[in-house]
Coordinates of C-alpha atoms in Angstrom, one line a residue:
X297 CA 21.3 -37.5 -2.2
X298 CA 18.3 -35.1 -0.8
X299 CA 15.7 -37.3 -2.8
X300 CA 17.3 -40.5 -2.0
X301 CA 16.8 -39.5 2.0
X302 CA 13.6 -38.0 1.0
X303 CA 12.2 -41.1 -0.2
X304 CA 13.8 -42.8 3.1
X305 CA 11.5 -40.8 5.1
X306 CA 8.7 -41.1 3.5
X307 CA 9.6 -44.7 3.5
X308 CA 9.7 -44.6 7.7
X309 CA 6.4 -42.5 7.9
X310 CA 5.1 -45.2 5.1
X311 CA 6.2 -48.1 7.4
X312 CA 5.4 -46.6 10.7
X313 CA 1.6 -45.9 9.4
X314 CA 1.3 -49.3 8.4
X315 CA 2.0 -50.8 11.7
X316 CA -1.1 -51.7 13.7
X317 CA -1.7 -53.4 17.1
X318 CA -1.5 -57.3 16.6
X319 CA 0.9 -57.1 13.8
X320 CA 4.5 -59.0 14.1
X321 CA 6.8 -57.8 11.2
X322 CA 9.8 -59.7 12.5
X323 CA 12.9 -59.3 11.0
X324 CA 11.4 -58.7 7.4
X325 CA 11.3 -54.9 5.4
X326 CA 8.0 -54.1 4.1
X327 CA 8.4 -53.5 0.5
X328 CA 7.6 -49.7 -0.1
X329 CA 8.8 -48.4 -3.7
X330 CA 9.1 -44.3 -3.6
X331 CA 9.9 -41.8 -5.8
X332 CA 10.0 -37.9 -6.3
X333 CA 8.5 -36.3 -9.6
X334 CA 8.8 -33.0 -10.2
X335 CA 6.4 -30.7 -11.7
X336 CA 6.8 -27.4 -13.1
X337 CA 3.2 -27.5 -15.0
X338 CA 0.8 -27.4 -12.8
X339 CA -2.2 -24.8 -13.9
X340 CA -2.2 -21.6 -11.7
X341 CA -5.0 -18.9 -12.3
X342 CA -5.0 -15.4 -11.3
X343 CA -7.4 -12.6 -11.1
X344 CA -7.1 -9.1 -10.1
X345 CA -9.9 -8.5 -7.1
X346 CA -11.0 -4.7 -6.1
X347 CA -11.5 -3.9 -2.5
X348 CA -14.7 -2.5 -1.6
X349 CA -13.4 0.3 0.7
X350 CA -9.4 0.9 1.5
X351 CA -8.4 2.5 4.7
X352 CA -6.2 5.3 4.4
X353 CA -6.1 7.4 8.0
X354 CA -4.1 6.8 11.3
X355 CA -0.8 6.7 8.5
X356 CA 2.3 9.0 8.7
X357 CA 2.0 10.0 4.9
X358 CA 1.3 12.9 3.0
X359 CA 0.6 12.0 -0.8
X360 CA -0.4 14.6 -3.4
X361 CA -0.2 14.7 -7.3
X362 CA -1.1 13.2 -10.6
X363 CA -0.1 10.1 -12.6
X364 CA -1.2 8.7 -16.0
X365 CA 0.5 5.4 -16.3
X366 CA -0.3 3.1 -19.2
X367 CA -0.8 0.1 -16.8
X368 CA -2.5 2.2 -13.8
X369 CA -4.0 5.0 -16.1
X370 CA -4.9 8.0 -14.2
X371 CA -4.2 8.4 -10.6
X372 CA -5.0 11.7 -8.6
X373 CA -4.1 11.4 -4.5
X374 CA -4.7 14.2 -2.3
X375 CA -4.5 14.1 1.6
X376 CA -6.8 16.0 4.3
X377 CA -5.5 17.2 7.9
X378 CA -5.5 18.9 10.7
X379 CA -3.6 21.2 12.8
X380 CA -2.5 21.4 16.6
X381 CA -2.9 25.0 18.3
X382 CA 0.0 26.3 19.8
X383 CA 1.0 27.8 23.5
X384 CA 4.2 29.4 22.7
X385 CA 3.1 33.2 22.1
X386 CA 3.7 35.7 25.3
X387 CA 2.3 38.8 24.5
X388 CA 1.0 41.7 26.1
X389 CA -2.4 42.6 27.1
X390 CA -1.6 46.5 27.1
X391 CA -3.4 47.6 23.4
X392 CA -0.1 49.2 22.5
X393 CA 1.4 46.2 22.2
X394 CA -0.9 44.6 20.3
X395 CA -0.7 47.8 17.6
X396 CA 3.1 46.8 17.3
X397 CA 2.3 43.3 16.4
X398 CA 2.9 42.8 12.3
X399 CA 1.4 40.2 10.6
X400 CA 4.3 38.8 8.0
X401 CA 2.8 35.5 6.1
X402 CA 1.6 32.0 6.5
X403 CA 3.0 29.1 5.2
X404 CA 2.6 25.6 5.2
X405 CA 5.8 23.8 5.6
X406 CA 6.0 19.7 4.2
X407 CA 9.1 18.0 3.4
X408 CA 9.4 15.0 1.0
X409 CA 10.0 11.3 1.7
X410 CA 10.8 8.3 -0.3
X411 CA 7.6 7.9 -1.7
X412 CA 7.1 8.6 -4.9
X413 CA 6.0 7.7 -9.1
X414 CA 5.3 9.3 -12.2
X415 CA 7.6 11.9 -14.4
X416 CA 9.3 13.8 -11.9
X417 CA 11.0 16.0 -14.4
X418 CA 8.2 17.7 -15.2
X419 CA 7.1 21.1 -12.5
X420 CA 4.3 20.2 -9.5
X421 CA 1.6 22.4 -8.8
X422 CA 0.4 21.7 -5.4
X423 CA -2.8 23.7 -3.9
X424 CA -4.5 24.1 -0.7
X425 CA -8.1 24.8 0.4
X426 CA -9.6 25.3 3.6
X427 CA -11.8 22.4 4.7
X428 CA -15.3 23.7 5.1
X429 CA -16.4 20.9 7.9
X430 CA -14.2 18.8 10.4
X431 CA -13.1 15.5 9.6
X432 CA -14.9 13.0 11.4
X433 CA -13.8 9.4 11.7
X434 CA -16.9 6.6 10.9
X435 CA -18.3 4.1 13.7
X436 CA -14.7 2.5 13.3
X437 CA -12.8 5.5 13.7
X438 CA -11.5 4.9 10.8
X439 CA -11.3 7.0 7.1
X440 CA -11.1 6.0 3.5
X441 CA -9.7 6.0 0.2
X442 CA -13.3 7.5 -1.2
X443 CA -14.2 9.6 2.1
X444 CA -15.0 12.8 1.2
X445 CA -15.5 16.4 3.0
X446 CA -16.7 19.7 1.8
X447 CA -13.6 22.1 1.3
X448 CA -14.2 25.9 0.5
X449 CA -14.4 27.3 -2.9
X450 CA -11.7 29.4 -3.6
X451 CA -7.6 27.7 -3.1
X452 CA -5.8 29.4 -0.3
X453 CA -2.3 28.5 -1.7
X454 CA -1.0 27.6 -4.7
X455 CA 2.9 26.6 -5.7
X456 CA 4.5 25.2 -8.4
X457 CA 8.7 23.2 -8.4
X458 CA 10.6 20.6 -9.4
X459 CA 9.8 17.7 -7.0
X460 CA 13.0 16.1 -5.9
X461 CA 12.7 12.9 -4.2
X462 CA 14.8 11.2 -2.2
X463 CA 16.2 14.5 -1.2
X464 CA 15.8 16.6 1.6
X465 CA 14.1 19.4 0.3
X466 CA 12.1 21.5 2.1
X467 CA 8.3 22.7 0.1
X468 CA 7.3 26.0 2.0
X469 CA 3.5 27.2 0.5
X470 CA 2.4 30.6 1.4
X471 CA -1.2 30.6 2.4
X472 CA -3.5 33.3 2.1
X473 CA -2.8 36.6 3.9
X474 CA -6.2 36.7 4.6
X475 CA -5.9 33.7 6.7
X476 CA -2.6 34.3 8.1
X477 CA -3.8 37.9 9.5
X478 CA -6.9 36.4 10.8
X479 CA -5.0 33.7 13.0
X480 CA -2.7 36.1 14.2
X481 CA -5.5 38.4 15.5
X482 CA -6.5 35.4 17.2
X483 CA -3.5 34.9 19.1
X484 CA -3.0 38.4 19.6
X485 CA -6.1 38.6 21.7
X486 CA -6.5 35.2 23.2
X487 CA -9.2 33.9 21.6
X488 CA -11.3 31.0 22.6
X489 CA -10.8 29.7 18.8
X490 CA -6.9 28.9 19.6
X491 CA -7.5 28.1 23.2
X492 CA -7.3 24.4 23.0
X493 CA -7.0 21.9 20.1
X494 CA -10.8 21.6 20.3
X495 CA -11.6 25.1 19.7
X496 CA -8.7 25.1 17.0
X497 CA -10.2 22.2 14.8
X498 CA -13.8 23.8 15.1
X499 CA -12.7 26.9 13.6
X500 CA -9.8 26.4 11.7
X501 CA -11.1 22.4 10.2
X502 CA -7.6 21.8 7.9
X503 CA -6.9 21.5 4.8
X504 CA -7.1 19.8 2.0
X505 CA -3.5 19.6 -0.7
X506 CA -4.0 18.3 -3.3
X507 CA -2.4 18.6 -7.0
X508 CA -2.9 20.3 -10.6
X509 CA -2.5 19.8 -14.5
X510 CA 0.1 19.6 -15.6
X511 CA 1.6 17.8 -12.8
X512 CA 2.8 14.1 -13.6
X513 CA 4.1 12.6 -10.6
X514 CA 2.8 11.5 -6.9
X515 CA 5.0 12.7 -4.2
X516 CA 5.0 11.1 -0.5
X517 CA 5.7 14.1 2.3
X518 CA 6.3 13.3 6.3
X519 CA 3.3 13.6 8.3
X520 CA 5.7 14.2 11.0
X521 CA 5.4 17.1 13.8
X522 CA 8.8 18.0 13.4
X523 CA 8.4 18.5 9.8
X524 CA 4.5 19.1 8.8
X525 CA 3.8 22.4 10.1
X526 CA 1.9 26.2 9.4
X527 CA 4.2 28.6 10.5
X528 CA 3.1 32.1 11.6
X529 CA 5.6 34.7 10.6
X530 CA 5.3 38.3 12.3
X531 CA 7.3 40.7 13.7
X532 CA 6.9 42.9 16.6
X533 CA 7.3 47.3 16.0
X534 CA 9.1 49.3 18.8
X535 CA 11.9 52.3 18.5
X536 CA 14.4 49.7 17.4
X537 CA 14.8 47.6 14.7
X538 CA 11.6 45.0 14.0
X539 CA 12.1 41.8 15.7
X540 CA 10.6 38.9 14.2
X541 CA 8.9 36.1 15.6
X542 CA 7.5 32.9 14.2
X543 CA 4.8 30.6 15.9
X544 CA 4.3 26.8 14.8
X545 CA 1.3 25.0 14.2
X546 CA 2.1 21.7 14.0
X547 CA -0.5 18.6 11.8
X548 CA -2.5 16.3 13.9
X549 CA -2.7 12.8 12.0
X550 CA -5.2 11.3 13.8
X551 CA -7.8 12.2 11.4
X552 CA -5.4 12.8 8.5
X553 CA -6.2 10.6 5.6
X554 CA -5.6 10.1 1.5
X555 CA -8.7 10.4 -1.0
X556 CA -8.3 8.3 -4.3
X557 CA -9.1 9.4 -7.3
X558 CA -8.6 6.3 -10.0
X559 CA -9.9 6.3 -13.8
X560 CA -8.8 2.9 -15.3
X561 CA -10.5 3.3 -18.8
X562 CA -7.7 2.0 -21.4
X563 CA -5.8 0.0 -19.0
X564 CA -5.5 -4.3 -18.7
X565 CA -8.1 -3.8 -15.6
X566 CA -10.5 -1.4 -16.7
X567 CA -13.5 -4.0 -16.1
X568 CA -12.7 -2.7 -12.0
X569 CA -14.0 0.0 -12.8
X570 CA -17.8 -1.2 -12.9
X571 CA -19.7 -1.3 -9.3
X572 CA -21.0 -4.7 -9.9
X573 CA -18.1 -6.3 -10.7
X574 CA -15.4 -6.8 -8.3
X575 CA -12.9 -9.6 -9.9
X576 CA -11.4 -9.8 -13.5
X577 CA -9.8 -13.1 -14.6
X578 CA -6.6 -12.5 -16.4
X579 CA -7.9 -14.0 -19.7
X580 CA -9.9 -11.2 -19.6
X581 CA -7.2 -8.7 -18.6
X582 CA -4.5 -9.4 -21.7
X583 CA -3.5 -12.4 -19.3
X584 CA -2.5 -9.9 -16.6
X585 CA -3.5 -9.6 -13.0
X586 CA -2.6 -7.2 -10.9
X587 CA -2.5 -5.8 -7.4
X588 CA -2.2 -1.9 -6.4
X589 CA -2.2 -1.0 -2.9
X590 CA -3.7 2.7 -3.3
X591 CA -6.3 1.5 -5.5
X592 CA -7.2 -1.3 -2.9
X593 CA -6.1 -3.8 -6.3
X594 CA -4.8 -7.3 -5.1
X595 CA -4.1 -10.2 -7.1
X596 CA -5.8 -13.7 -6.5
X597 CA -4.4 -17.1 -7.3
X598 CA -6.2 -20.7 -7.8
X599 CA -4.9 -24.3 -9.1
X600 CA -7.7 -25.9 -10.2
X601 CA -6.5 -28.2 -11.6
X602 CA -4.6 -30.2 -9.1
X603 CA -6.5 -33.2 -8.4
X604 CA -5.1 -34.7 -11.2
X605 CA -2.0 -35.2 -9.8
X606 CA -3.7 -37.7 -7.7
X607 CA -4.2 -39.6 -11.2
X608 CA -0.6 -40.9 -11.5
X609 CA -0.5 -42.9 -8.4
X610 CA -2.8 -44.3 -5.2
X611 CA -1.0 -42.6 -3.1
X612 CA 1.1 -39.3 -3.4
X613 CA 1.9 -36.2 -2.0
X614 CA 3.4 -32.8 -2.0
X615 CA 7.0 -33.0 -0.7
X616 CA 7.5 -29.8 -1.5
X617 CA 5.2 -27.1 -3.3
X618 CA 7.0 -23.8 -4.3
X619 CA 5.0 -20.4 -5.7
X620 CA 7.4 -18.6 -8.1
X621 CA 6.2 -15.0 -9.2
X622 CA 7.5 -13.3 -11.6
X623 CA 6.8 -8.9 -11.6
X624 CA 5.5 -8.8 -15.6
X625 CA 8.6 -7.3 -17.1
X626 CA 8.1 -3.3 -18.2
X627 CA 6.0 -3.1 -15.3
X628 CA 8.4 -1.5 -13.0
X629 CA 11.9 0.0 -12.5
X630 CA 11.1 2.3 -15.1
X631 CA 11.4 6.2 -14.4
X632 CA 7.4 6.9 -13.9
X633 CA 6.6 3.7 -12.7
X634 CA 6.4 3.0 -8.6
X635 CA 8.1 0.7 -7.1
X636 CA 7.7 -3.3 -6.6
X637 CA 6.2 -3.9 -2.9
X638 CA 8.8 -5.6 -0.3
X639 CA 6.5 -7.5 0.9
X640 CA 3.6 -9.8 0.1
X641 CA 1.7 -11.6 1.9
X642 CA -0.9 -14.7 1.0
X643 CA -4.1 -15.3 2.9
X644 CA -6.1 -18.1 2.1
X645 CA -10.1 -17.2 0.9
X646 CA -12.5 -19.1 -0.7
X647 CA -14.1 -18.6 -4.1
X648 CA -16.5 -15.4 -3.1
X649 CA -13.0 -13.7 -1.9
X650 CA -14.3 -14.4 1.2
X651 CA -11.0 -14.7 4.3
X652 CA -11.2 -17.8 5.6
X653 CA -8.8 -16.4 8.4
X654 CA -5.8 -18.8 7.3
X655 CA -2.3 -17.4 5.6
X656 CA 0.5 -18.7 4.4
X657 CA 3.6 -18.7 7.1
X658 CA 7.0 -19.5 7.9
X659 CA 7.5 -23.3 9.2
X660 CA 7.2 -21.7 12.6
X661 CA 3.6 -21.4 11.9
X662 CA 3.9 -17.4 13.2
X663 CA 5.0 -15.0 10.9
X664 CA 3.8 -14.2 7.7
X665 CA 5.8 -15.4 4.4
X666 CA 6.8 -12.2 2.8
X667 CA 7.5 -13.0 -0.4
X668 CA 11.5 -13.0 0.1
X669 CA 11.8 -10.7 -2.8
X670 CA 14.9 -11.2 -5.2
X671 CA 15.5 -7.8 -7.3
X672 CA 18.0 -7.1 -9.5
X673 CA 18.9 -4.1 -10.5
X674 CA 20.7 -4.9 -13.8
X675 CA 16.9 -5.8 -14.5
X676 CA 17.3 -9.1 -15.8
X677 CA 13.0 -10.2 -15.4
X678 CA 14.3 -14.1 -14.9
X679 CA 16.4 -12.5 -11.6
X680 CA 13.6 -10.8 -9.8
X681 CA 10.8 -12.7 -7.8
X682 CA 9.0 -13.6 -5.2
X683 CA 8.7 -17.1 -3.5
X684 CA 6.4 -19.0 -1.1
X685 CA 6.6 -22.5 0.0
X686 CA 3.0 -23.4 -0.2
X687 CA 3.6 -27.3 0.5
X688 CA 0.9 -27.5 3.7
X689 CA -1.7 -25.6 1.6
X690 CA -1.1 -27.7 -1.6
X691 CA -1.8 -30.7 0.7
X692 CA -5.1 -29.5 1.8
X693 CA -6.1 -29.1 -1.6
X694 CA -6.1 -32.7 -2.7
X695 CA -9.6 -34.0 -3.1
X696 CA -11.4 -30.5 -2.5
X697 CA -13.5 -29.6 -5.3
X698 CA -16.3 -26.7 -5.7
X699 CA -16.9 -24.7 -2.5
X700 CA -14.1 -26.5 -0.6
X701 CA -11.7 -24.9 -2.9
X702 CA -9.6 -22.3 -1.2
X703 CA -7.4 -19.5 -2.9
X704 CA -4.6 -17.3 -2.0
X705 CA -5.1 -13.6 -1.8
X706 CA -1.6 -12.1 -2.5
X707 CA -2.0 -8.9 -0.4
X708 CA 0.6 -6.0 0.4
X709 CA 0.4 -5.5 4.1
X710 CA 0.9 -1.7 3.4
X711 CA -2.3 -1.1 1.6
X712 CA -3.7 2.2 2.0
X713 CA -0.2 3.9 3.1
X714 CA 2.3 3.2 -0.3
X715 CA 1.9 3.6 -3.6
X716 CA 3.6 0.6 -4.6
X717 CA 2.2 -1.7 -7.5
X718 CA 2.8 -5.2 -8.9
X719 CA 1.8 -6.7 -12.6
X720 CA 1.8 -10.5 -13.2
X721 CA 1.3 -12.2 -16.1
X722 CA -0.4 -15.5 -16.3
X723 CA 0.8 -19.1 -18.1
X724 CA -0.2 -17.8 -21.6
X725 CA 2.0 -14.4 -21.4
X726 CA 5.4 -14.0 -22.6
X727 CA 8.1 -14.1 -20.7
X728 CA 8.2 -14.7 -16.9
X729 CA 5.2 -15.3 -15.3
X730 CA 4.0 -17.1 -12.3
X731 CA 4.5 -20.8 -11.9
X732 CA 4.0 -23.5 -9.1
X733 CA 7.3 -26.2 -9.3
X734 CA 5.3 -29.3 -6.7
X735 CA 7.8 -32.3 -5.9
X736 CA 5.5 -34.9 -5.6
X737 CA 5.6 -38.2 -3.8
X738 CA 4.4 -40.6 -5.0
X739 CA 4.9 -44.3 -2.7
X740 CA 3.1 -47.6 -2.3
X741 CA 2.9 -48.2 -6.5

């Protein structure tokens, strides 16, 4: 029934295209003959394309650790930021007061979120060093994935645990003494260096966490003020018992960002990894293509071939034009492996990668298709994709050829700020893959 008033339409716009001033029809039907082949052949291409530069500031993420990963290899995050001063200390000016004030420690308090991959069963070692010059945000106020800033020599912290994700687990690292003591002397005598957050960040630039052999997973922490913090333990020394006192310093993330470390050797991708090249074809990738949105990875898709679709009739079109991807199965829902991305978009490029502004959206022509992931968690591969209906952009295609080609650019929208990943194989790997299903219509034979 749905192709039979299929071809009706296509019948009506048929007729109704035909018609021209002058001409009398009368009570006569024009003889149009349509029909609907489907096509679950067609040729799709894919190649994994590297990102020259991946922003990573201005997000409300922590991420620190290590993760070897046979598709990903070796993966080191760490995060830079900076603290707020604080207001809330009343003290006394008299110099006996300032005698009774005890310095207790410094810590730097994070707590997890549900970010995470690698072997969490295996200990974390987290350290800290004190950033030896300020972050400063580039002409677009903006950080990256490869910034880089000079940190002092020696660690300032060091703590090793059992990361639990998905938990609400508080991570407290004691920071030096020697730093702890110095800050409280500052606030003790109302130094210019604690005065205002400008005066903070030029003495006291941040810090920089980052991870250490032997950990094995990547953790995600809330770069919240309510829950990324240094606290300032001390205690104030009269005739009666100690009373203790704690002052908060809490993270400013607007120049907080994530530095990448990434070392593909060994892995499906590991042509990335050379500066002059910034796309790998899947045929030269074990037929996989993939698309990373730490490592600034992201997956392009072609159909060269479809012109010769326009072979089995004059006149023909796409109906209907649906992108099927299938996540390469092994790739994910495994215990050190991230998780598949929510969401995908697909902008449209040309052959140099180049955005040509366009992307693929609903039929209200506003929001972005996303993908409309299907996972399922018995992990059956044939059960879990994602899907586009690409009909408009398959219709464009007909007759381009050369540099009026376009692609699609499947992108995560969350780049820079997740750690999710996504592996596709092409038409030659097993199992399920990616595959364009076109209903084509083909009229006027």
């Amino acid at each position: 029934m749905k192709r039979f008033f299929l071809s009706l339409v296509l019948a009506s716009a048929f007729f109704a295209g035909c018609t021209r001033e002058g001409m009398n029809l009368g009570n006569k039907w024009v003889d149009v003959r349509t029909r609907v082949i489907m096509i679950d052949t067609c040729t799709v291409e894919i190649s994994s394309v590297i990102l020259d530069s991946i922003v990573t500031s201005g997000g409300n993420t922590i991420f620190a650790g290590i993760r070897e990963s046979d598709w990903w290899g070796r993966t080191e995050l760490s995060t830079c930021m900076m603290f707020r001063t604080t207001d809330d200390y009343s003290g006394s000016d008299t110099p006996e007061y300032s005698e009774n004030v005890i310095f207790d420690s410094l810590t730097l308090h994070i707590a997890p979120d549900d970010s995470f991959c690698g072997d969490t069963l295996v200990p974390m070692t987290l350290t800290a060093y004190r950033l030896a010059e300020e972050l400063a945000l580039d002409d677009n106020s903006r950080l990256y994935a490869h910034s880089e800033f000079k940190t002092e020599p020696e660690e300032i912290a060091r703590k090793t645990f059992m990361p639990h994700p998905l938990r609400d687990t508080l991570v407290e690292i004691r920071l030096s003494d020697e730093l702890g003591q110095e800050l409280l002397d500052k606030v003790v005598n109302a130094d210019a260096d604690i005065e205002d957050d400008e005066n903070f960040a030029g003495w006291f630039k941040g810090l920089m966490l980052k991870a250490e052999d032997p950990t094995k997973s990547i953790l995600g922490f809330e770069a919240s003020d309510s829950l990324c913090m240094l606290k300032l333990y001390y205690s104030i020394q009269d005739y009666s018992e100690p009373e203790g006192h704690v002052l908060e310093f809490k993270i400013d993330t607007t120049r907080m960002f994530t530095h990448v470390d990434a070392d593909l050797s060994g892995t499906a991708v590991e042509g990335l990894m050379d500066k002059n090249t910034e796309e790998v074809s899947s045929r030269e990738c074990d037929n996989l293509a993939c698309s990373s949105s730490m490592l600034g990875i992201y997956t392009k898709i072609g159909f060269p071939y479809l012109n010769d679709l326009r072979s089995i009739a004059d006149h023909c079109s796409a109906a209907s034009a649906q992108l099927v991807i299938y996540p390469k199965a092994g790739s994910y829902c495994k215990p050190n492996y991230s998780g598949l991305p929510p969401t995908m978009n697909l902008y449209v490029s040309d052959e140099n990668n180049i955005s040509t502004g366009g992307a693929i959206t609903d039929s209200d022509g506003q929001s972005l298709q996303s993908g409309s992931l299907q996972y399922d968690e018995m992990m059956f591969p044939e059960s879990t994709y994602y899907t586009y209906d690409i009909t408009d952009f398959i219709n464009g295609q007909f007759g381009k050829i050369g540099v009026n080609r376009n692609f699609l650019q499947m992108i995560d929208p969350d780049y820079g700020f997740t750690m999710n990943e996504l592996v596709i194989g092409d038409q030659l790997s097993e199992g399920y893959n990616i595959k364009l299903v076109i209903e084509l219509a083909v009229y006027n034979e």
